Short mmCIF file of C-alpha atoms in Angstrom, two decimals:
data_model
loop_
_atom_site.label_atom_id
_atom_site.label_comp_id
_atom_site.label_asym_id
_atom_site.label_seq_id
_atom_site.Cartn_x
_atom_site.Cartn_y
_atom_site.Cartn_z
CA MET A 1 -50.17 19.56 34.59
CA LYS A 2 -53.23 17.34 34.28
CA ASP A 3 -52.43 15.65 37.60
CA PHE A 4 -51.97 19.06 39.24
CA LEU A 5 -55.35 20.35 38.05
CA SER A 6 -57.06 17.13 39.11
CA SER A 7 -55.74 17.51 42.67
CA MET A 8 -57.43 19.61 45.33
CA THR A 9 -54.56 22.11 45.22
CA GLY A 10 -55.01 22.54 41.47
CA ARG A 11 -58.78 22.93 41.72
CA VAL A 12 -58.59 25.50 44.51
CA PHE A 13 -55.85 27.38 42.65
CA LEU A 14 -57.83 27.36 39.40
CA VAL A 15 -61.09 28.47 41.02
CA LEU A 16 -59.34 31.23 42.96
CA LEU A 17 -57.37 32.38 39.92
CA LEU A 18 -60.40 32.41 37.63
CA GLY A 19 -62.44 34.21 40.29
CA ILE A 20 -59.85 36.96 40.74
CA VAL A 21 -59.23 37.34 37.00
CA GLY A 22 -62.98 37.39 36.32
CA SER A 23 -63.55 40.00 39.02
CA ALA A 24 -60.67 42.13 37.68
CA ALA A 25 -61.98 41.82 34.11
CA LEU A 26 -65.51 42.79 35.21
CA THR A 27 -64.15 45.76 37.18
CA HIS A 28 -62.10 46.88 34.19
CA TYR A 29 -65.08 46.51 31.88
CA LEU A 30 -67.29 48.59 34.19
CA ALA A 31 -64.57 51.23 34.46
CA VAL A 32 -64.18 51.43 30.68
CA THR A 33 -67.95 51.61 30.23
CA GLU A 34 -68.32 54.35 32.81
CA ARG A 35 -65.42 56.26 31.27
CA GLN A 36 -67.11 56.05 27.88
CA ARG A 37 -70.41 57.28 29.33
CA THR A 38 -68.67 60.20 31.03
CA LEU A 39 -66.97 61.09 27.75
CA GLU A 40 -70.31 60.98 25.92
CA ARG A 41 -72.01 63.21 28.51
CA TYR A 42 -69.15 65.70 28.40
CA ARG A 43 -69.14 65.71 24.60
CA ASP A 44 -72.92 66.19 24.47
CA SER A 45 -72.67 69.19 26.78
CA TYR A 46 -69.79 70.61 24.73
CA VAL A 47 -71.64 70.10 21.44
CA LEU A 48 -74.73 71.82 22.81
CA ASP A 49 -72.73 74.82 24.07
CA ARG A 50 -70.61 75.03 20.93
CA SER A 51 -73.62 74.79 18.60
CA ASP A 52 -75.42 77.53 20.51
CA GLU A 53 -72.30 79.70 20.32
CA ILE A 54 -71.55 79.38 16.60
CA ILE A 55 -75.18 79.64 15.48
CA SER A 56 -75.76 82.70 17.64
CA THR A 57 -72.56 84.25 16.30
CA ILE A 58 -73.24 83.57 12.61
CA SER A 59 -76.60 85.31 12.84
CA VAL A 60 -74.79 88.62 13.39
CA VAL A 61 -72.04 88.02 10.82
CA ALA A 62 -72.45 89.80 7.51
CA PRO A 63 -73.80 87.50 4.77
CA ASP A 64 -70.70 87.96 2.58
CA ALA A 65 -68.41 86.89 5.48
CA ARG A 66 -70.41 83.87 6.57
CA ALA A 67 -68.65 81.44 4.20
CA ALA A 68 -65.26 82.21 5.76
CA TYR A 69 -66.71 81.97 9.25
CA LEU A 70 -68.31 78.60 8.52
CA LYS A 71 -65.00 77.27 7.22
CA ILE A 72 -63.26 78.30 10.41
CA VAL A 73 -65.81 76.92 12.90
CA SER A 74 -66.39 73.61 11.07
CA GLN A 75 -63.75 71.49 12.78
CA GLY A 76 -63.63 67.98 14.15
CA GLY A 77 -66.99 66.34 14.61
CA LEU A 78 -68.98 69.58 14.62
CA ARG A 79 -69.66 71.07 11.18
CA LEU A 80 -71.87 74.01 10.11
CA GLU A 81 -72.49 74.48 6.38
CA ALA A 82 -74.81 76.48 4.17
CA SER A 83 -77.64 74.42 2.73
CA ASP A 84 -80.17 74.81 -0.07
CA ALA A 85 -82.65 72.42 1.54
CA ALA A 86 -85.95 73.65 2.79
CA ILE A 87 -86.85 73.47 6.45
CA ASP A 88 -89.16 70.54 7.13
CA THR A 89 -91.31 71.84 9.93
CA ALA A 90 -93.08 68.49 10.20
CA ALA A 91 -89.87 66.68 11.16
CA GLN A 92 -89.99 64.93 14.53
CA PRO A 93 -87.70 66.77 16.98
CA THR A 94 -84.88 64.94 18.70
CA PRO A 95 -83.65 65.53 22.29
CA PHE A 96 -80.68 67.46 20.88
CA SER A 97 -82.80 69.66 18.62
CA ARG A 98 -85.22 70.42 21.45
CA GLN A 99 -82.42 71.43 23.83
CA LEU A 100 -80.69 73.55 21.17
CA SER A 101 -83.97 75.22 20.18
CA ALA A 102 -84.65 76.07 23.82
CA ARG A 103 -81.27 77.80 23.99
CA LEU A 104 -81.47 79.66 20.68
CA GLY A 105 -84.98 80.97 21.14
CA LYS A 106 -87.89 81.54 18.76
CA ASP A 107 -85.84 83.41 16.17
CA TYR A 108 -84.43 80.14 14.86
CA VAL A 109 -86.21 77.22 13.27
CA LEU A 110 -84.66 73.74 13.80
CA ALA A 111 -85.62 70.58 11.91
CA PRO A 112 -83.70 67.30 12.36
CA GLN A 113 -82.86 65.48 9.12
CA PRO A 114 -84.21 61.92 8.92
CA GLY A 115 -81.63 59.16 9.15
CA ARG A 116 -78.15 59.14 10.65
CA PRO A 117 -74.75 59.55 8.99
CA ALA A 118 -72.79 56.32 8.56
CA ALA A 119 -70.11 57.61 10.93
CA CYS A 120 -72.63 57.54 13.80
CA ASP A 121 -72.84 53.75 13.75
CA ALA A 122 -69.22 52.98 12.87
CA PRO A 123 -67.28 51.26 15.72
CA ARG A 124 -64.68 53.42 17.40
CA GLU A 125 -61.26 52.06 18.35
CA ILE A 126 -60.38 52.70 21.99
CA ASN A 127 -57.35 51.79 24.11
CA SER A 128 -58.97 48.81 25.78
CA ILE A 129 -58.74 45.04 25.61
CA PHE A 130 -62.49 44.92 25.00
CA GLY A 131 -62.14 46.15 21.43
CA PRO A 132 -64.14 48.77 19.49
CA VAL A 133 -67.28 50.40 20.91
CA GLN A 134 -70.16 52.29 19.34
CA TRP A 135 -70.73 56.01 20.00
CA ARG A 136 -73.98 56.58 21.88
CA GLY A 137 -73.79 60.35 22.31
CA ILE A 138 -75.33 63.07 20.12
CA CYS A 139 -74.92 62.26 16.44
CA GLY A 140 -76.97 63.43 13.46
CA VAL A 141 -77.89 66.33 11.18
CA VAL A 142 -80.10 69.32 12.04
CA HIS A 143 -81.24 72.04 9.63
CA VAL A 144 -81.21 75.51 11.18
CA GLY A 145 -83.22 78.39 9.72
CA LEU A 146 -81.82 81.85 10.54
CA HIS A 147 -83.95 84.97 11.01
CA ASP A 148 -82.92 86.28 7.57
CA GLY A 149 -84.13 83.10 5.86
CA GLN A 150 -80.74 81.37 5.30
CA VAL A 151 -80.67 77.65 6.02
CA LEU A 152 -77.64 76.01 7.63
CA ARG A 153 -76.91 72.34 8.07
CA LEU A 154 -75.45 71.42 11.46
CA THR A 155 -73.73 68.02 11.44
CA VAL A 156 -72.65 66.41 14.71
CA LEU A 157 -70.38 63.37 14.34
CA PRO A 158 -68.56 61.24 16.95
CA PRO A 159 -65.22 62.62 18.11
CA ARG A 160 -62.00 61.22 16.77
CA SER A 161 -60.76 57.98 18.31
CA PRO A 162 -57.97 58.48 20.84
CA PRO A 163 -54.48 58.07 19.41
CA PRO A 164 -52.89 54.66 19.89
CA THR A 165 -50.74 54.26 22.97
CA GLY A 166 -47.98 52.50 21.05
CA GLN A 167 -48.31 49.29 23.08
CA ASN A 168 -50.78 46.49 23.45
CA GLU A 169 -52.90 46.95 26.56
CA LEU A 170 -52.78 43.21 27.17
CA PHE A 171 -49.03 43.37 27.68
CA SER A 172 -49.39 46.35 29.99
CA ILE A 173 -51.52 44.30 32.40
CA LEU A 174 -49.24 41.25 32.39
CA PRO A 175 -47.53 42.34 35.66
CA PHE A 176 -51.00 42.54 37.21
CA LEU A 177 -51.85 39.05 35.95
CA PHE A 178 -48.57 37.64 37.24
CA SER A 179 -49.20 39.18 40.65
CA ILE A 180 -52.68 37.62 40.68
CA VAL A 181 -51.22 34.20 39.81
CA GLY A 182 -48.66 34.53 42.61
CA LEU A 183 -51.30 35.64 45.09
CA ALA A 184 -53.65 32.81 44.12
CA TYR A 185 -50.83 30.28 44.49
CA LEU A 186 -49.84 31.58 47.94
CA VAL A 187 -53.44 31.60 49.16
CA THR A 188 -53.95 28.07 47.79
CA ARG A 189 -50.85 26.81 49.57
CA MET A 190 -51.97 28.42 52.81
CA ALA A 191 -55.40 26.78 52.51
CA VAL A 192 -54.34 23.34 51.29
CA ARG A 193 -51.02 22.76 53.09
CA PRO A 194 -52.69 21.94 56.46
CA LEU A 195 -54.90 19.41 54.68
CA GLN A 196 -51.84 17.88 53.02
CA LYS A 197 -50.14 17.59 56.41
CA LEU A 198 -53.26 15.97 57.83
CA ALA A 199 -53.39 13.52 54.90
CA GLN A 200 -49.69 12.69 55.35
CA ALA A 201 -50.27 12.16 59.06
CA ALA A 202 -53.11 9.74 58.27
CA LYS A 203 -50.77 7.87 55.90
CA ASP A 204 -48.02 7.78 58.51
CA LEU A 205 -50.53 6.53 61.06
CA GLY A 206 -51.24 3.53 58.85
CA ASN A 207 -47.54 2.76 58.67
CA ASP A 208 -46.62 3.56 62.27
CA ILE A 209 -49.19 3.83 65.02
CA ASN A 210 -46.51 5.34 67.26
CA HIS A 211 -45.77 8.19 64.87
CA PRO A 212 -45.33 11.51 66.71
CA PRO A 213 -48.57 13.50 67.02
CA LEU A 214 -49.32 16.49 64.83
CA ALA A 215 -48.14 19.90 65.97
CA LEU A 216 -51.04 22.16 66.90
CA SER A 217 -50.44 25.19 64.71
CA GLY A 218 -52.23 27.29 62.12
CA ALA A 219 -55.82 28.50 62.14
CA SER A 220 -58.16 27.51 64.95
CA GLU A 221 -60.05 25.08 62.69
CA ILE A 222 -56.79 23.37 61.71
CA ARG A 223 -55.70 23.16 65.35
CA GLN A 224 -59.03 21.59 66.27
CA ALA A 225 -58.71 19.02 63.46
CA SER A 226 -55.11 18.24 64.47
CA ALA A 227 -56.12 17.82 68.11
CA ALA A 228 -58.98 15.50 67.12
CA PHE A 229 -56.58 13.49 64.93
CA ASN A 230 -54.06 13.19 67.77
CA ALA A 231 -56.81 12.03 70.12
CA MET A 232 -57.96 9.45 67.58
CA GLN A 233 -54.39 8.19 67.17
CA ALA A 234 -54.03 7.84 70.93
CA ARG A 235 -57.30 5.90 71.19
CA ILE A 236 -56.33 3.56 68.34
CA ARG A 237 -52.89 2.99 69.86
CA GLN A 238 -54.43 2.23 73.24
CA HIS A 239 -56.99 -0.10 71.66
CA ILE A 240 -54.31 -2.05 69.76
CA PHE A 241 -52.13 -2.24 72.86
CA GLN A 242 -54.99 -3.52 75.00
CA ARG A 243 -55.98 -6.09 72.39
CA THR A 244 -52.43 -7.34 72.01
CA GLN A 245 -51.99 -7.51 75.77
CA MET A 246 -55.28 -9.38 76.12
CA LEU A 247 -54.38 -11.94 73.48
CA ALA A 248 -50.90 -12.33 74.94
CA ALA A 249 -52.39 -12.92 78.37
CA ILE A 250 -54.89 -15.42 76.95
CA THR A 251 -52.09 -17.21 75.11
CA HIS A 252 -49.93 -17.29 78.20
CA ASP A 253 -52.75 -18.55 80.38
CA LEU A 254 -53.67 -21.25 77.83
CA GLN A 255 -50.12 -22.57 77.60
CA THR A 256 -50.21 -24.04 81.11
CA PRO A 257 -53.43 -26.12 80.78
CA LEU A 258 -52.46 -27.15 77.24
CA THR A 259 -49.10 -28.36 78.51
CA ARG A 260 -50.81 -30.30 81.34
CA MET A 261 -53.18 -31.81 78.81
CA ARG A 262 -50.26 -32.92 76.66
CA LEU A 263 -48.56 -34.56 79.66
CA ARG A 264 -51.76 -36.34 80.67
CA LEU A 265 -52.37 -37.50 77.11
CA GLU A 266 -49.09 -39.33 77.26
CA LYS A 267 -50.75 -41.66 79.80
CA VAL A 268 -53.61 -42.59 77.49
CA THR A 269 -53.23 -46.27 76.69
CA ASP A 270 -55.28 -46.29 73.49
CA SER A 271 -52.68 -45.24 70.87
CA ASP A 272 -55.24 -44.27 68.20
CA LEU A 273 -57.17 -42.10 70.62
CA GLN A 274 -53.92 -40.66 71.93
CA GLN A 275 -52.76 -39.58 68.44
CA LYS A 276 -56.13 -38.00 67.66
CA LEU A 277 -56.15 -36.05 70.90
CA LEU A 278 -52.54 -34.97 70.42
CA GLY A 279 -53.38 -33.79 66.92
CA ASP A 280 -56.31 -31.72 68.19
CA LEU A 281 -54.12 -30.32 70.93
CA SER A 282 -51.39 -29.36 68.46
CA ALA A 283 -53.96 -27.67 66.22
CA THR A 284 -55.30 -25.75 69.20
CA GLN A 285 -51.82 -24.60 70.17
CA GLN A 286 -51.13 -23.56 66.57
CA MET A 287 -54.35 -21.56 66.41
CA VAL A 288 -53.48 -19.79 69.65
CA LYS A 289 -50.01 -18.99 68.34
CA GLU A 290 -51.26 -17.65 65.00
CA GLY A 291 -54.00 -15.70 66.75
CA LEU A 292 -51.30 -13.92 68.71
CA ASP A 293 -49.31 -13.41 65.49
CA LEU A 294 -52.39 -11.82 63.93
CA ALA A 295 -52.67 -9.38 66.81
CA ARG A 296 -48.98 -8.60 66.60
CA SER A 297 -49.27 -7.99 62.85
CA MET A 298 -51.42 -4.96 63.69
CA ASP A 299 -48.88 -3.74 66.23
CA SER A 300 -46.22 -1.32 65.04
CA THR A 301 -43.99 -0.94 68.08
CA GLU A 302 -40.99 -2.31 66.16
CA ASN A 303 -38.76 0.48 64.88
CA MET A 304 -38.65 1.27 61.18
CA GLN A 305 -35.26 1.05 59.47
CA ALA A 306 -33.76 0.86 56.00
CA LEU A 307 -33.49 -2.73 54.74
CA ASP A 308 -31.71 -4.30 51.79
CA LEU A 309 -34.44 -6.24 50.01
CA ASP A 310 -32.12 -8.63 48.17
CA SER A 311 -30.32 -9.62 51.38
CA LEU A 312 -33.63 -10.13 53.17
CA LEU A 313 -34.99 -12.33 50.36
CA ASP A 314 -31.78 -14.35 50.20
CA SER A 315 -31.97 -14.99 53.93
CA VAL A 316 -35.65 -15.99 53.92
CA CYS A 317 -35.29 -18.29 50.90
CA ALA A 318 -32.11 -19.85 52.28
CA ASP A 319 -33.81 -20.59 55.60
CA ALA A 320 -36.73 -22.18 53.76
CA ALA A 321 -34.37 -24.33 51.66
CA ASP A 322 -32.48 -25.40 54.78
CA ALA A 323 -35.81 -26.49 56.25
CA GLY A 324 -36.32 -28.81 53.29
CA GLN A 325 -38.74 -26.63 51.34
CA ASP A 326 -38.60 -26.48 47.53
CA VAL A 327 -37.88 -22.77 47.13
CA THR A 328 -35.98 -21.02 44.30
CA LEU A 329 -35.07 -17.33 43.94
CA LYS A 330 -34.46 -15.42 40.69
CA GLY A 331 -33.73 -11.79 39.95
CA ARG A 332 -32.39 -8.82 41.89
CA ALA A 333 -34.15 -5.68 43.11
CA ALA A 334 -31.02 -3.69 44.01
CA MET A 335 -33.01 -1.33 46.20
CA ALA A 336 -33.65 -0.49 49.82
CA LEU A 337 -36.98 -0.30 51.60
CA MET A 338 -38.08 1.23 54.88
CA GLY A 339 -39.68 -1.31 57.17
CA ARG A 340 -39.69 -3.35 60.34
CA PRO A 341 -37.28 -6.27 59.84
CA LEU A 342 -39.17 -8.89 61.85
CA ALA A 343 -42.54 -7.92 60.40
CA ILE A 344 -41.31 -7.96 56.78
CA ARG A 345 -39.63 -11.32 57.39
CA ARG A 346 -42.84 -12.71 58.88
CA CYS A 347 -44.78 -11.50 55.82
CA LEU A 348 -42.37 -13.19 53.38
CA VAL A 349 -42.20 -16.39 55.45
CA ASN A 350 -45.98 -16.65 55.57
CA LEU A 351 -46.24 -16.26 51.79
CA LEU A 352 -43.53 -18.89 51.19
CA ASP A 353 -45.03 -21.31 53.73
CA ASN A 354 -48.44 -20.86 52.12
CA ALA A 355 -47.02 -21.63 48.65
CA VAL A 356 -45.01 -24.68 49.81
CA LYS A 357 -47.75 -26.04 52.06
CA TYR A 358 -50.50 -25.94 49.45
CA GLY A 359 -48.54 -25.78 46.21
CA HIS A 360 -45.59 -28.05 47.17
CA SER A 361 -43.02 -25.57 45.80
CA ALA A 362 -42.33 -21.84 45.56
CA SER A 363 -40.65 -20.06 42.65
CA VAL A 364 -39.71 -16.56 43.81
CA THR A 365 -38.99 -13.87 41.21
CA VAL A 366 -38.03 -10.31 42.13
CA GLU A 367 -37.72 -7.37 39.74
CA ARG A 368 -37.19 -3.63 39.96
CA MET A 369 -40.00 -1.25 39.01
CA VAL A 370 -40.25 2.52 38.99
CA GLY A 371 -40.09 3.43 42.67
CA ALA A 372 -40.89 -0.09 43.85
CA ALA A 373 -39.94 -3.76 43.74
CA ARG A 374 -42.28 -6.55 42.63
CA ILE A 375 -41.96 -10.00 44.21
CA ARG A 376 -43.86 -12.84 42.58
CA ILE A 377 -44.25 -16.20 44.36
CA HIS A 378 -45.56 -18.93 42.06
CA ASP A 379 -46.51 -22.38 43.39
CA ALA A 380 -47.44 -25.63 41.67
CA GLY A 381 -50.77 -26.13 43.38
CA PRO A 382 -54.28 -26.31 41.96
CA GLY A 383 -54.90 -22.56 42.37
CA ILE A 384 -57.97 -20.90 43.83
CA ALA A 385 -61.40 -20.29 42.38
CA PRO A 386 -61.68 -16.70 41.10
CA ASP A 387 -64.60 -15.91 43.42
CA GLN A 388 -62.47 -16.85 46.45
CA LEU A 389 -59.29 -14.89 45.63
CA ALA A 390 -60.38 -11.99 47.86
CA GLN A 391 -61.97 -14.09 50.60
CA VAL A 392 -58.76 -15.97 51.46
CA PHE A 393 -57.44 -12.78 53.08
CA GLU A 394 -60.22 -12.87 55.67
CA PRO A 395 -59.24 -14.24 59.11
CA PHE A 396 -59.81 -17.97 59.63
CA TYR A 397 -61.03 -18.44 56.06
CA ARG A 398 -59.90 -21.75 54.59
CA ILE A 399 -60.55 -23.54 51.31
CA GLU A 400 -61.28 -27.03 52.52
CA THR A 401 -60.16 -28.77 49.32
CA SER A 402 -56.58 -27.58 49.69
CA ARG A 403 -56.39 -26.02 53.13
CA SER A 404 -57.70 -28.72 55.41
CA ARG A 405 -57.02 -29.03 59.11
CA GLU A 406 -54.69 -31.94 58.34
CA SER A 407 -52.41 -29.60 56.44
CA GLY A 408 -52.12 -27.42 59.51
CA GLY A 409 -53.75 -24.29 58.11
CA THR A 410 -55.67 -21.90 60.36
CA GLY A 411 -56.60 -19.33 57.72
CA LEU A 412 -54.51 -16.55 59.26
CA GLY A 413 -51.29 -16.66 57.25
CA LEU A 414 -52.46 -14.46 54.36
CA THR A 415 -54.32 -12.14 56.73
CA ILE A 416 -51.15 -11.54 58.73
CA ALA A 417 -49.12 -11.01 55.53
CA ARG A 418 -51.62 -8.48 54.20
CA ASN A 419 -51.73 -6.54 57.48
CA ILE A 420 -47.94 -6.25 57.51
CA ALA A 421 -47.84 -5.24 53.84
CA GLU A 422 -50.43 -2.50 54.31
CA GLN A 423 -48.50 -1.10 57.27
CA HIS A 424 -45.50 -0.68 54.96
CA GLY A 425 -47.43 0.92 52.10
CA ALA A 426 -47.18 -2.31 50.09
CA SER A 427 -49.85 -4.34 48.31
CA ILE A 428 -50.58 -8.04 47.89
CA ALA A 429 -52.58 -9.55 45.04
CA LEU A 430 -53.46 -13.16 44.17
CA ALA A 431 -54.01 -14.53 40.69
CA ASN A 432 -54.17 -17.94 39.05
CA HIS A 433 -51.14 -18.34 36.78
CA ALA A 434 -51.69 -19.05 33.10
CA ASN A 435 -49.48 -22.19 33.37
CA GLY A 436 -51.26 -23.42 36.49
CA GLY A 437 -50.78 -22.76 40.16
CA LEU A 438 -51.31 -19.67 42.25
CA GLU A 439 -49.16 -16.55 41.96
CA VAL A 440 -48.85 -14.06 44.80
CA THR A 441 -47.59 -10.57 43.84
CA LEU A 442 -46.11 -8.38 46.55
CA VAL A 443 -45.21 -4.79 45.57
CA LEU A 444 -42.95 -2.96 48.05
CA PRO A 445 -42.22 0.80 47.73
CA GLU A 446 -38.62 1.95 47.47
CA TYR A 447 -37.00 3.89 50.27
CA TYR A 448 -35.49 7.28 49.40
CA ALA A 449 -33.09 8.78 51.91
CA GLY A 450 -34.21 12.16 53.18
CA LYS A 451 -37.90 11.54 52.52
#
């Protein structure tokens, strides 16, 4: 779940979900508030009409029948009772007392009682997820003086809370929440899926420059991005093809004069000079050859296919042993990988040659990891300074103390191996072994059929 939320899909989904839920909660809150205000306005109007009615009626009821009348009309939150208190004419009128006095006329004297009953400020339970609310309508006590001198106490309290619905409102909106989650997920997939396809296409481009172009579908912005990506892929493919063709042509054209030079050097009578010139010529031919290999390592015209890693390692190590190199192999990966056979072989051969050439031996260990295989090649050489472990991957970079021209190195072997590894989604790392020597670690991803 943490990985999902940290991804772009998770972030878009979370923002969209929280936005919709927040908007729905705000809308519900405003609706509940407006409903409460409407109820208060209706109740205030009812209280005003009802108070006017019962006070006007009691003034014409016989004094001995007023007690029974008051008992009948005092119901709910509106109560009218006889009172022995004196009318306080100095009391500050309230909006309710002013409106009621205007309706009753000058025959009645109204005086609000200071303070408010406790029920006015008590929270009222309502059928809402927002919990209790406070009544803000008319609430209080008003003393009413009749024309015959009797004083009545009119008490207006909040109405009763609505009866419970018998179910939690939160559970009643669960279907709505589930529909919001589903909608947010669908919208997120619609928005992010084209980006995921574009990211996968970029990954496939790194592994195979000849990968089929993206289909132009979806929104206009997505189609424009896909068309731009396809155009970029075509330009990169053309650039790599032209560079490879140029280097191949240069190599081919250089072979003829280099061959003539070798034939003419055979006629040099000074044997020391002849050997020096032949050595320089051989180094030049080797540099031309590896320069072409470097260009080809960036080419991906070879078809990808499933390979058995153990068989490939056995073959490469056996060929190296037959050539007189001190190479040993331990472990089994028991997995397949998707790759270009010649390119993967060239990568492994370069790593073995590098270990044997500069470390005199190569101990190869392969082991299975989760979704990948790890190949470690340990030599018996002096190792490399830590500040140069990354630089040795640069083209034509050589460490003169161990990679001199006499050893035949051009500084392209590791560069070619890294280019091939990156095209296959693999990684190469160098480290000085604790027991001495240099250890190269190659991690190759496993191939899963159908993916």
